[in-house]
Short mmCIF file of C-alpha atoms in Angstrom, two decimals:
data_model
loop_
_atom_site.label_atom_id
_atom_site.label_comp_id
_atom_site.label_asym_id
_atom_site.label_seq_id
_atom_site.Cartn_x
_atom_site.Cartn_y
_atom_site.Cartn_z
CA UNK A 796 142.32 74.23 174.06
CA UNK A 797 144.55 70.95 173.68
CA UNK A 798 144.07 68.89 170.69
CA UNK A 799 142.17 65.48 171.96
CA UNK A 800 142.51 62.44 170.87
CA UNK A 801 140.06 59.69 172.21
CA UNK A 802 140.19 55.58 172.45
CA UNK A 803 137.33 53.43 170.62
CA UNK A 804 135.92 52.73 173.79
CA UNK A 805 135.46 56.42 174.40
CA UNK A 806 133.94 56.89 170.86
CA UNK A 807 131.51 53.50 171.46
CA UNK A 808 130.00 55.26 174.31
CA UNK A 809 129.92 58.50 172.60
CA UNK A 810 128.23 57.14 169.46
CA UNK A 811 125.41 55.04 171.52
CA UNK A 812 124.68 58.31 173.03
CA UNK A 813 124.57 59.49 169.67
CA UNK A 814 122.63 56.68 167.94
CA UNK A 815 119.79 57.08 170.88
CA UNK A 816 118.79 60.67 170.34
CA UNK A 817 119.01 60.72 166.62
CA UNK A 818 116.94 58.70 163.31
CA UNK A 819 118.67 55.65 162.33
CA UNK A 820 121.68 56.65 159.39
CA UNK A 821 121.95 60.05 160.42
CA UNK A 822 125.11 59.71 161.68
CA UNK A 823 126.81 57.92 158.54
CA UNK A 824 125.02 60.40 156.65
CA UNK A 825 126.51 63.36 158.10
CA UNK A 826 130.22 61.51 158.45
CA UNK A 827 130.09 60.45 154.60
CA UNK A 828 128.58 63.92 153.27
CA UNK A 829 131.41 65.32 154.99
CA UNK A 830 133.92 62.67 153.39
CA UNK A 831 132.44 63.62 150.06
CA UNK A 832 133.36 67.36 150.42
CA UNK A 833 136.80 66.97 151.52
CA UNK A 834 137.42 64.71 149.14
CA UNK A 835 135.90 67.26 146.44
CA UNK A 836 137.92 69.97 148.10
CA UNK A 837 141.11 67.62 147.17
CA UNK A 838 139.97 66.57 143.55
CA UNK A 839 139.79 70.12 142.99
CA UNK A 840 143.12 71.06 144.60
CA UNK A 841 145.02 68.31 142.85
CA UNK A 842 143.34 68.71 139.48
CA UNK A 843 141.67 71.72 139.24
CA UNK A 844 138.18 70.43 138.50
CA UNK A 845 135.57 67.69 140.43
CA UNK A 846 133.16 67.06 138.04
CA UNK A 847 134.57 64.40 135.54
CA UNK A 848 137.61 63.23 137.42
CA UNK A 849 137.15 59.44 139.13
CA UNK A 850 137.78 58.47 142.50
CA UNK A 851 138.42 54.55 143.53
CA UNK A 852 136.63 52.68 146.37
CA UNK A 853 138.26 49.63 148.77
CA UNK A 854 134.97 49.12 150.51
CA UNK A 855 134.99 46.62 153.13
CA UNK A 856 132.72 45.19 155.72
CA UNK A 857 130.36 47.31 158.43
CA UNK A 858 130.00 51.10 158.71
CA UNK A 859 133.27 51.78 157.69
CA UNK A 860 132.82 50.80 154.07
CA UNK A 861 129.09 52.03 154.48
CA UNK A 862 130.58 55.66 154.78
CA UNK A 863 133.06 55.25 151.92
CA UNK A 864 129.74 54.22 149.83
CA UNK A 865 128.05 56.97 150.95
CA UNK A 866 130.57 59.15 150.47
CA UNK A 867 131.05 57.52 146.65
CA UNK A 868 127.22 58.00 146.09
CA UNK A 869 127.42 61.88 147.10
CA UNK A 870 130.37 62.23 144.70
CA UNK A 871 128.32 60.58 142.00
CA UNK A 872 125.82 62.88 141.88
CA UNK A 873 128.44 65.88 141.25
CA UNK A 874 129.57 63.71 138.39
CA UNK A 875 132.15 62.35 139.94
CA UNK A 876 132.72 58.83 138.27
CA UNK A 877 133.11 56.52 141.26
CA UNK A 878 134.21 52.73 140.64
CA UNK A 879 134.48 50.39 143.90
CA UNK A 880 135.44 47.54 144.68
CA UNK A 881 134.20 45.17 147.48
CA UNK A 882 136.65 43.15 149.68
CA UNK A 883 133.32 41.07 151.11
CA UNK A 884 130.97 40.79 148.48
CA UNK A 885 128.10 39.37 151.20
CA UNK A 886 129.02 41.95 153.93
CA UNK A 887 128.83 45.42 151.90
CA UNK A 888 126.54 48.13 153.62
CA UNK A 889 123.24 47.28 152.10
CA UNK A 890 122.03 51.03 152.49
CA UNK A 891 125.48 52.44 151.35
CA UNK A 892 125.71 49.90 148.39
CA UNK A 893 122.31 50.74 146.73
CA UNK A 894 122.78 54.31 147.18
CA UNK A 895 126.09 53.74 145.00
CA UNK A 896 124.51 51.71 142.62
CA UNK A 897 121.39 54.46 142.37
CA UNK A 898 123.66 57.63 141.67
CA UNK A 899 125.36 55.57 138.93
CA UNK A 900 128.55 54.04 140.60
CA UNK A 901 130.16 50.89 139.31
CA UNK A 902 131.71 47.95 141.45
CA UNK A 903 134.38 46.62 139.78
CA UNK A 904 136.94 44.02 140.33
CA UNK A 905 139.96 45.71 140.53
CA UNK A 906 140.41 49.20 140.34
CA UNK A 907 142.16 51.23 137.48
CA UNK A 908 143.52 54.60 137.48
CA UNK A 909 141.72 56.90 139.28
CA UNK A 910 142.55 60.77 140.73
CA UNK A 911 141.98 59.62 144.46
CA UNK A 912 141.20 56.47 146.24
CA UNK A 913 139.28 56.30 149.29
CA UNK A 914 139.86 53.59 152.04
CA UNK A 915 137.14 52.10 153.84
CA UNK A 916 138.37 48.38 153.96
CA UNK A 917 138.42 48.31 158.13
CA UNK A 918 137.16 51.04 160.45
CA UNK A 919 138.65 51.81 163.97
CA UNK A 920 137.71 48.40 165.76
CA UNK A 921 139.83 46.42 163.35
CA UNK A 922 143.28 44.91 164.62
CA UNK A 923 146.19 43.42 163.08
CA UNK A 924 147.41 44.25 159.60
CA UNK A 925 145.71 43.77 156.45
CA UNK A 926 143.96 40.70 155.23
CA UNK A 927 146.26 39.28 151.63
CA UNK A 928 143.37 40.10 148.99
CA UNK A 929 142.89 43.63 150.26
CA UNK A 930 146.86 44.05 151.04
CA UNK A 931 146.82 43.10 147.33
CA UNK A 932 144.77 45.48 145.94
CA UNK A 933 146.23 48.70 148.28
CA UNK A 934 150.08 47.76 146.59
CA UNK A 935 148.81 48.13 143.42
CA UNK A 936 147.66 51.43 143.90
CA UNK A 937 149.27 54.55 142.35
CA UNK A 938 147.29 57.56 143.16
CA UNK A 939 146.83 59.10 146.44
CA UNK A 940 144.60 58.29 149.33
CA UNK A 941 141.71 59.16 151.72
CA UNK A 942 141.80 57.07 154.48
CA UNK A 943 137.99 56.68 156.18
CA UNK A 944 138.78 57.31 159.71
CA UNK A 945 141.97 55.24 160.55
CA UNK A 946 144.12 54.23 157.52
CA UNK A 947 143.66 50.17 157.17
CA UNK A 948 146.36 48.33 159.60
CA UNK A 949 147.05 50.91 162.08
CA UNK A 950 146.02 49.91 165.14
CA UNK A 951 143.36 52.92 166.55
CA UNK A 952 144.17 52.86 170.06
CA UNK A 953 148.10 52.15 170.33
CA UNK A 954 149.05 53.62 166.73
CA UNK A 955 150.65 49.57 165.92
CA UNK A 956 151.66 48.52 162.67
CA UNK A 957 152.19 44.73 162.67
CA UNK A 958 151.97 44.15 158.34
CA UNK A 959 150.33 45.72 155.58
CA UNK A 960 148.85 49.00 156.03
CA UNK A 961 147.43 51.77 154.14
CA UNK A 962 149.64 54.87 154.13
CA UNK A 963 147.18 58.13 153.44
CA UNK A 964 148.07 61.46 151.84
CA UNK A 965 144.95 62.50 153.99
CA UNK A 966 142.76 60.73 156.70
CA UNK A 967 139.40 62.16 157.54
CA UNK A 968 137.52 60.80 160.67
CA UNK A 969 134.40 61.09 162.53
CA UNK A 970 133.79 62.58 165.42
CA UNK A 971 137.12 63.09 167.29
CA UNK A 972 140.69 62.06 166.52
CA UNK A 973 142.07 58.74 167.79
CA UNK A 974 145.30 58.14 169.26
CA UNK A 975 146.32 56.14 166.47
CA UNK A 976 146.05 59.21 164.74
CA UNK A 977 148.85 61.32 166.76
CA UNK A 978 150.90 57.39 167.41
CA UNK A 979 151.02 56.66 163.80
CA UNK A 980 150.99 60.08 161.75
CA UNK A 981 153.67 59.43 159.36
CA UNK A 982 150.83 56.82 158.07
CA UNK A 983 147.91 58.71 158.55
CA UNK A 984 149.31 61.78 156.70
CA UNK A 985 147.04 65.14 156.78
CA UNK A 986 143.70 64.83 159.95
CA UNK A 987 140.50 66.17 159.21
CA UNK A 988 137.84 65.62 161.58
CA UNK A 989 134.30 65.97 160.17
CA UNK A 990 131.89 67.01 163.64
CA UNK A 991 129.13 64.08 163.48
CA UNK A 992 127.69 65.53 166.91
CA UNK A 993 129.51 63.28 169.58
CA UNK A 994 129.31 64.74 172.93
CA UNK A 995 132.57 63.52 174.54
CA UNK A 996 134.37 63.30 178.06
CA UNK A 997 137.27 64.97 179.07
CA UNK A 998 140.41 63.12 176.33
CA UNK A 999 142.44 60.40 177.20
CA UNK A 1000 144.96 61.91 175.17
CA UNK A 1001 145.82 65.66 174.87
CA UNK A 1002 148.28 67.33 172.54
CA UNK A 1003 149.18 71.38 172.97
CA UNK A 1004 148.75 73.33 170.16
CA UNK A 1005 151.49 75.62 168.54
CA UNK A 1006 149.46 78.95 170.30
CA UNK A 1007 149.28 77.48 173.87
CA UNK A 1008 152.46 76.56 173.53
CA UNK A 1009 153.81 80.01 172.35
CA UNK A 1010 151.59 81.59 174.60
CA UNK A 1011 152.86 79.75 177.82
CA UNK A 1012 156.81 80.04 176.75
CA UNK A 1013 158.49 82.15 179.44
CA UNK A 1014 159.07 85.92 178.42
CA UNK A 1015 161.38 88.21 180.62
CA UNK A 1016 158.86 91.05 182.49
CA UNK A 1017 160.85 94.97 182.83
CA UNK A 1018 162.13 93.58 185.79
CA UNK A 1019 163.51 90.65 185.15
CA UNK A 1020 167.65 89.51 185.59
CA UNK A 1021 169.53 86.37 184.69
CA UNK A 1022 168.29 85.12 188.26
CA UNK A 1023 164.57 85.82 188.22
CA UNK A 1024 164.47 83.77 185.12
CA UNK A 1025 165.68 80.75 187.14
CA UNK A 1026 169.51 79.14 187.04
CA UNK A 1027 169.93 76.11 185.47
CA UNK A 1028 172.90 73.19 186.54
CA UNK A 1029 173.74 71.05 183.32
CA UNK A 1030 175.64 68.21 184.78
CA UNK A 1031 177.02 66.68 181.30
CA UNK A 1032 180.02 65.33 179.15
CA UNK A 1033 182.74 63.18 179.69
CA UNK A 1034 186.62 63.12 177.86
CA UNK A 1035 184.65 60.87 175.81
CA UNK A 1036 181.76 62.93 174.98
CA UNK A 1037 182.38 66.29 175.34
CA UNK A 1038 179.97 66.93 172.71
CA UNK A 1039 177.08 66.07 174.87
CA UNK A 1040 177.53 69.10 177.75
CA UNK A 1041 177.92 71.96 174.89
CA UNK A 1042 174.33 70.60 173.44
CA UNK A 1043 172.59 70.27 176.71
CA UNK A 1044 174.04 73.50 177.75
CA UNK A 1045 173.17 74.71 174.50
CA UNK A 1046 169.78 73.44 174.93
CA UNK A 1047 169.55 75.13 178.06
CA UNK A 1048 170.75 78.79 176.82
CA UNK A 1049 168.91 78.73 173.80
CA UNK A 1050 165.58 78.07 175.22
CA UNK A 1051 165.49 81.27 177.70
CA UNK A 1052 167.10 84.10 178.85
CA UNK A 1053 168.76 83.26 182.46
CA UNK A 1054 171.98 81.87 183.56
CA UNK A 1055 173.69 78.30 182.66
CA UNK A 1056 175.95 76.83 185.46
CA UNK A 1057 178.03 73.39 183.75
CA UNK A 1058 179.56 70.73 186.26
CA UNK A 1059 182.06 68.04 185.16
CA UNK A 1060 184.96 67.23 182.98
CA UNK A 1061 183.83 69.33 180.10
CA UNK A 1062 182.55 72.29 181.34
CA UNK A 1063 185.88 73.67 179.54
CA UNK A 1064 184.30 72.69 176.36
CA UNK A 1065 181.12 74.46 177.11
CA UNK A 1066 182.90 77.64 177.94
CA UNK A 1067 184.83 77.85 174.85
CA UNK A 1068 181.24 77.54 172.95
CA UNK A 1069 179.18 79.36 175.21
CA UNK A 1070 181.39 82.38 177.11
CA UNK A 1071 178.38 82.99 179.12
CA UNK A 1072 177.85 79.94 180.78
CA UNK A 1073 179.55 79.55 184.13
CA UNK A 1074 181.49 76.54 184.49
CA UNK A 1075 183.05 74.41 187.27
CA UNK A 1076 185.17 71.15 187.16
CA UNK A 1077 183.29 69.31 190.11
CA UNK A 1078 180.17 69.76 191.91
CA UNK A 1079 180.38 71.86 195.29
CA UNK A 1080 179.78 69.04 198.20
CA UNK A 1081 176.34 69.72 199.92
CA UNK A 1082 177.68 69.44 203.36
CA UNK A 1083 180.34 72.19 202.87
CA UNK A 1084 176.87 74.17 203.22
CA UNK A 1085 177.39 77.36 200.70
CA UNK A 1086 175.83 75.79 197.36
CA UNK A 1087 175.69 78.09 193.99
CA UNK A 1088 172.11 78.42 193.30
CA UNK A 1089 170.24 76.13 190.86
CA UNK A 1090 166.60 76.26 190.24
CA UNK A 1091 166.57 73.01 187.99
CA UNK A 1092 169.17 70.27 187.37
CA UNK A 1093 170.10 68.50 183.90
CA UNK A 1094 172.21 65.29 184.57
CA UNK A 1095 173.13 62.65 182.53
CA UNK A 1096 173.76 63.12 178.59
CA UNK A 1097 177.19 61.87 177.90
CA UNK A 1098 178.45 61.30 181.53
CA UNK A 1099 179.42 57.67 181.66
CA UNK A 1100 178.12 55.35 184.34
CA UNK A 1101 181.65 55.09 186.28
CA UNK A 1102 181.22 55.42 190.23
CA UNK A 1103 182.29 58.89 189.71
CA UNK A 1104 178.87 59.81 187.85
CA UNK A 1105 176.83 57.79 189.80
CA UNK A 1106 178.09 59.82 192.72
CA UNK A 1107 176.98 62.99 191.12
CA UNK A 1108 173.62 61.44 190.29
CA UNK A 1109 173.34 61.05 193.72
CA UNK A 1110 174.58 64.65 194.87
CA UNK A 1111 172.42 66.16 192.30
CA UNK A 1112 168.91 64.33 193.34
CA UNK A 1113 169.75 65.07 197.27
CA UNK A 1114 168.89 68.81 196.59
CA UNK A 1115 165.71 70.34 196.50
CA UNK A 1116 165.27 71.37 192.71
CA UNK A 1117 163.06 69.92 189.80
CA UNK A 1118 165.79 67.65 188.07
CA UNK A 1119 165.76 66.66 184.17
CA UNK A 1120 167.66 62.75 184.08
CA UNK A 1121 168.46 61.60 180.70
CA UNK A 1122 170.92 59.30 178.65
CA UNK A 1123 173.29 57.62 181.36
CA UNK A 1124 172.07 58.95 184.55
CA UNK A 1125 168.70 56.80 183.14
CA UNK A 1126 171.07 53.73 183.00
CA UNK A 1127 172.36 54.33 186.66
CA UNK A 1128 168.30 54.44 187.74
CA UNK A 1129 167.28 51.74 186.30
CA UNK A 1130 170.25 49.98 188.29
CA UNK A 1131 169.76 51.78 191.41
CA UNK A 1132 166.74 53.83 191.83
CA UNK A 1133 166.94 54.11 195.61
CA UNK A 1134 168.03 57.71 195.76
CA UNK A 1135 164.20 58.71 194.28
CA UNK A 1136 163.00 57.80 197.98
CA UNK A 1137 161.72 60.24 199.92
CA UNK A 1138 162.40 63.06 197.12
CA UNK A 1139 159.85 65.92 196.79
CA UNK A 1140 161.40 68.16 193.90
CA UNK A 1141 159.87 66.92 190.55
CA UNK A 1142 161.93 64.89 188.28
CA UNK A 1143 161.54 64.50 184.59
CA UNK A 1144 162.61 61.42 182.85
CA UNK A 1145 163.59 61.49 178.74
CA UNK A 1146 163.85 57.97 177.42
CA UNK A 1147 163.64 56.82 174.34
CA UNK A 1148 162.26 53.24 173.87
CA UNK A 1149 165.63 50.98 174.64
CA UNK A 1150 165.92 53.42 177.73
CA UNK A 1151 162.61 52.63 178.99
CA UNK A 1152 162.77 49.60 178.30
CA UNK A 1153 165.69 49.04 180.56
CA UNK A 1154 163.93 50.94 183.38
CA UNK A 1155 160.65 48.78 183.17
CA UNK A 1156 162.56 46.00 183.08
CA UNK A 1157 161.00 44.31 179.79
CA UNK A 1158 160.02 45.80 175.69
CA UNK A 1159 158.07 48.87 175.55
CA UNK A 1160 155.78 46.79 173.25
CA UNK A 1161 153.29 48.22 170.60
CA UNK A 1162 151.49 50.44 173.52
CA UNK A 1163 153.90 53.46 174.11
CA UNK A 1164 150.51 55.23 176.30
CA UNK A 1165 150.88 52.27 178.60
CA UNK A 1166 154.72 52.02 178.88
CA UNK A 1167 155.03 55.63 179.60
CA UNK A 1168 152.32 55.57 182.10
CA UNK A 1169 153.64 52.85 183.96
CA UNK A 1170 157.25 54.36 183.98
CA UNK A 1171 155.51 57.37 185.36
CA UNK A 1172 154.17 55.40 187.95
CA UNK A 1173 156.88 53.17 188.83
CA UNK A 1174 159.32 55.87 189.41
CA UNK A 1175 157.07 58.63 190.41
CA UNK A 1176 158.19 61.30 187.89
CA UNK A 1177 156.99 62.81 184.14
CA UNK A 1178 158.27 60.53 181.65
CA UNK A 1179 159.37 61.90 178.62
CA UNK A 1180 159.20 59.37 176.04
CA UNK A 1181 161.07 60.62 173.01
CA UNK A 1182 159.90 58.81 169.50
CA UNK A 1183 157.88 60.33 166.07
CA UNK A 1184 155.08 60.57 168.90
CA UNK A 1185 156.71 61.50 172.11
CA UNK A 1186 154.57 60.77 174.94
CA UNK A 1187 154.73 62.62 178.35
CA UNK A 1188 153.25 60.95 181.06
CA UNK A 1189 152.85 62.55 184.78
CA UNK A 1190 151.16 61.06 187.80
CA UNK A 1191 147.40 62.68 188.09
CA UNK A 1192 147.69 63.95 184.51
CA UNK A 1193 146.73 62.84 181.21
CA UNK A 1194 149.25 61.91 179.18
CA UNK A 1195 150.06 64.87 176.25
CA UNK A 1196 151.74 63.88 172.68
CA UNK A 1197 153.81 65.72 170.50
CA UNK A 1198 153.92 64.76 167.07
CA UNK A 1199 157.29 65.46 165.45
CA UNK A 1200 156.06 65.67 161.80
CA UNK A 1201 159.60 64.94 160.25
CA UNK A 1202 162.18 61.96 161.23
CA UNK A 1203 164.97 64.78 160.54
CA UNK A 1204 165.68 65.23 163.99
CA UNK A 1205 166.56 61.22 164.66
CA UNK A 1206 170.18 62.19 164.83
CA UNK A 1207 172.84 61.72 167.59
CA UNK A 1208 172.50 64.83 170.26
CA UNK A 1209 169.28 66.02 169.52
CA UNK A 1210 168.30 64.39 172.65
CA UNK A 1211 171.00 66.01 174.71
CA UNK A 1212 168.98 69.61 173.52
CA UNK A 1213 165.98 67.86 174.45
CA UNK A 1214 167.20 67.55 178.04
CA UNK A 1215 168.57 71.41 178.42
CA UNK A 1216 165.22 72.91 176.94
CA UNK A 1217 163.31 70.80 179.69
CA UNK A 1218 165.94 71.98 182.36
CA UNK A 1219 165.33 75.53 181.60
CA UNK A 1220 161.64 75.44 181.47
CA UNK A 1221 162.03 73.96 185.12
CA UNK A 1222 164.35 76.55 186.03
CA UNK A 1223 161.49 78.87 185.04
CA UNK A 1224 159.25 77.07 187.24
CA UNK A 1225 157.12 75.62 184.34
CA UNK A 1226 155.26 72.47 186.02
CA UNK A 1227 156.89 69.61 184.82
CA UNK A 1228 154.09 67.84 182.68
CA UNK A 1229 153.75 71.24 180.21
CA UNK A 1230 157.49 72.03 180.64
CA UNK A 1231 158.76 68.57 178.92
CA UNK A 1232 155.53 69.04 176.38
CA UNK A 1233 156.77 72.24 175.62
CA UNK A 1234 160.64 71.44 175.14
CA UNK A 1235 159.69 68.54 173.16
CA UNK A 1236 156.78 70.69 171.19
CA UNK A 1237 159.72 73.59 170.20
CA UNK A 1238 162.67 70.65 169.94
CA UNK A 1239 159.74 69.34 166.70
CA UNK A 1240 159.55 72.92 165.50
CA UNK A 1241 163.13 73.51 165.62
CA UNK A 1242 164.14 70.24 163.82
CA UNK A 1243 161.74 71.08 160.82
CA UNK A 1244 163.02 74.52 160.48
CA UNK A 1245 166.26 73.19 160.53
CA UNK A 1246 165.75 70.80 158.20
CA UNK A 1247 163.72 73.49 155.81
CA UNK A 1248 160.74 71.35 156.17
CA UNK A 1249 158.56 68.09 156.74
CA UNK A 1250 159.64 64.49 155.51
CA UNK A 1251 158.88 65.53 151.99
CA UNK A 1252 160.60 68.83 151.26
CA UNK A 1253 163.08 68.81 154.05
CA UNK A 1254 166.69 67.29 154.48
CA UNK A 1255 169.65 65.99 156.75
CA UNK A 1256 170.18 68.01 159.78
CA UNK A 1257 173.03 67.33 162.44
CA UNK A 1258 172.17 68.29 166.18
CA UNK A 1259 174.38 71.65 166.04
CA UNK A 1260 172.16 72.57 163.00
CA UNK A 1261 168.72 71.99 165.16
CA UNK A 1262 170.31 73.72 168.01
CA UNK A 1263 170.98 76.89 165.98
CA UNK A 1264 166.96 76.89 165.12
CA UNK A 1265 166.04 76.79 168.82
CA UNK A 1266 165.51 80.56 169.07
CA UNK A 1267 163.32 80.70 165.91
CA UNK A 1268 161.54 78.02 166.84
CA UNK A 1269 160.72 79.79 170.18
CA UNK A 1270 159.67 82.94 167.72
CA UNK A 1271 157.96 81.07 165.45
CA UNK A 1272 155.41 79.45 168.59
CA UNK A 1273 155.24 82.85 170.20
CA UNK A 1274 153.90 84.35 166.78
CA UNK A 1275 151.14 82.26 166.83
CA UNK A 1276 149.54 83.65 169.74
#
């Protein structure tokens, strides 16, 4: 099944379900005793031992630092040493703070060195960024840490950072995931979610895992041929950007076995890259009536916006096949998106966030969800919308996330691959909302083989390089079936 990821509201309901059926503290009890072994697992993976080492507290008010306390008190008694320190004196969890104090835990003004530090200054209802005395004490912190459900300063529901924040080696939460969690990973670091008994509803947010992903990838049958697996147009490139049709093509051929037919100016440019791909200087009019078959259209990357594109924008959404639009045939919609009446083939849309914001008409804002969602709605199509956290958004479905994991791939032409893995998925007759989940998912996996790992071990990668990791990316998804 999909990952889920669910908004505070959704947990609120979930946890008065909870809170009604169960004795009062049960639930803390369970999400700090399962704090307290993670982050035993960790002391012992980082030093070797659990027993003697010390672990740091940043308790603040509520439940949030209530769990942290808890979690402190558990640690105690496995002679942990556990200082904390209290952001509001006056507001501490009185249940979590005398359980401290009774296994032998110190609060402390300011902590020292310690092996880990847990974070429980604001749980998953707070907003903005951190408060000065508590943004304070996190900079002055040199080991690694635990965030208590959200890191501090991220923003549960839309992933924001507006200030100081809490980056995490590791965040463990209760429950379920949030989407802050999948929105703002590269601050959240490792998720581990410790099962406090919420019974939940169907996710807001959904992400594929590697194994459905790899398991729903299109694989040639016995009796398959270059048509079966579905034709794909790439209408790409200009004299200027030439580049831009060999990646999309590229994109394209190295996501499936099938055929790749390239319109425009640099179709001579693919060929000379790609001998297989069939190429043509100009798109065959659709009232001559004999038209090469296409299953699924790519149109845009590196085409210009001169009348002469826009005219094969047009010709290309006339016919009656699922259509990826990206780069500047996303300009020429959000000028003119009059040719979208009356079409029934799907069309997927890949912005990234100045794209979309030019075809909503105003900033995407903190809420990606929402500015994806509306896009999806304004112009009736699946919205890709390409970022650390792409977000796909169809009408009727719930949005899905990929998380990229690295920043490697934030390099010119990546997105151009992007756009020809999506095209052949259509071509294959993937539905759009799990074909551009699925490009993106395998354009993530690519870009971190590619790049020979995550943000920490990995390095520079130019588009060609992620393009070349396509097919083991493809491999690697399939082998987790």
């Amino acid at each position: 099944m999909p990952l889920g990821y669910f908004t505070v509201a959704e947990i609120r309901d979930a946890e008065s379900a909870l809170f009604a059926r169960v004795a009062d503290g049960v639930p803390m009890r369970r999400a700090a005793w399962g704090l307290a072994a993670i982050v035993a697992r960790e002391l012992r993976a980082r030093t070797g031992a659990v027993a003697g080492r010390r672990v740091g507290l940043l308790v603040g008010s509520g439940d949030n630092g209530g769990d942290a306390l808890w979690a402190g008190a558990f640690l105690r008694r496995r002679g942990v040493a556990v200082d904390a320190v209290l952001l509001s004196p006056d507001r501490a969890h009185p249940a979590g703070l005398a359980a401290l104090r009774a296994a032998g835990g110190r609060i402390v003004p300011a902590l020292g060195q310690a092996d880990l530090v847990l974070d429980g200054i604001v749980g998953i209802s707070g907003r903005g960024p951190l408060r000065p005395a508590a943004a304070e004490h996190v900079a002055g912190i040199r080991s690694p840490i635990i965030a208590v459900d959200l890191p501090s300063g991220v923003d549960a529901d839309s992933g924001a950072v507006q200030g100081p924040a809490v980056r995490a080696a590791l965040t463990v939460t209760f429950g379920a995931r949030k989407p802050g969690h999948a929105l703002a990973g590269e601050w959240c670091g490792g998720i581990e979610v410790v099962d406090i008994g919420l019974e939940l509803p169907p996710p807001s947010l959904a992400e594929l895992t590697d194994t459905e992903v790899g398991a729903r990838w299109p694989v040639p049958g016995p009796r398959d041929h270059k048509y079966t697996l579905g034709v794909t147009g790439v209408v790409a490139g200009s004299a200027r950007y030439r580049g831009a049709a060999v990646l999309a093509a590229g994109g394209a051929i190295s996501s499936k076995s099938g055929m790749v037919r390239c319109f425009g100016g640099a179709a001579a440019t693919v060929v000379e890259r790609y001998p297989e791909a069939i190429v043509a200087d100009d798109l065959p009019d659709p009232a001559a009536g004999s038209l090469p078959r296409i299953d699924g259209w790519v149109i845009g990357p590196g085409m210009g916006t001169s009348e002469q594109a826009r005219a094969a924008l047009v010709a290309v959404l006339q016919r009656d096949a699922p259509t990826v639009v990206d780069a500047d045939g996303l300009t020429l919609l959000a000028a003119d998106s009059s040719q979208l009446r009356d079409r029934s083939a799907p069309i997927v849309m890949t912005p990234h966030d100045g794209e979309i914001a030019r075809l909503l008409g105003e900033p995407v804002g903190d809420d990606r969800i929402a500015a994806a969602t509306e896009a999806s709605r304004r112009y009736d199509a699946t919205v890709l919308l390409k970022g650390h956290a792409t977000i796909i958004a169809s009408p009727g479905s719930a949005p899905l996330v990929v998380r990229a994991r690295s920043s490697w791939a934030a390099t010119p032409g990546t997105g151009d691959i992007l756009a020809g893995m999506v095209g052949a998925l259509l071509s294959a007759r993937v539905p759009p909302h799990e074909a551009a989940a699925m490009a993106a998912h395998a354009h993530a996996r690519a870009a971190r083989i590619a790049a020979g790992g995550g943000p920490a071990e990995g390095g520079p990668i130019s588009a060609s390089q992620l393009l070349a990791a396509v097919p083991a990316a493809i491999r690697a998804l399939r082998s987790d079936q």
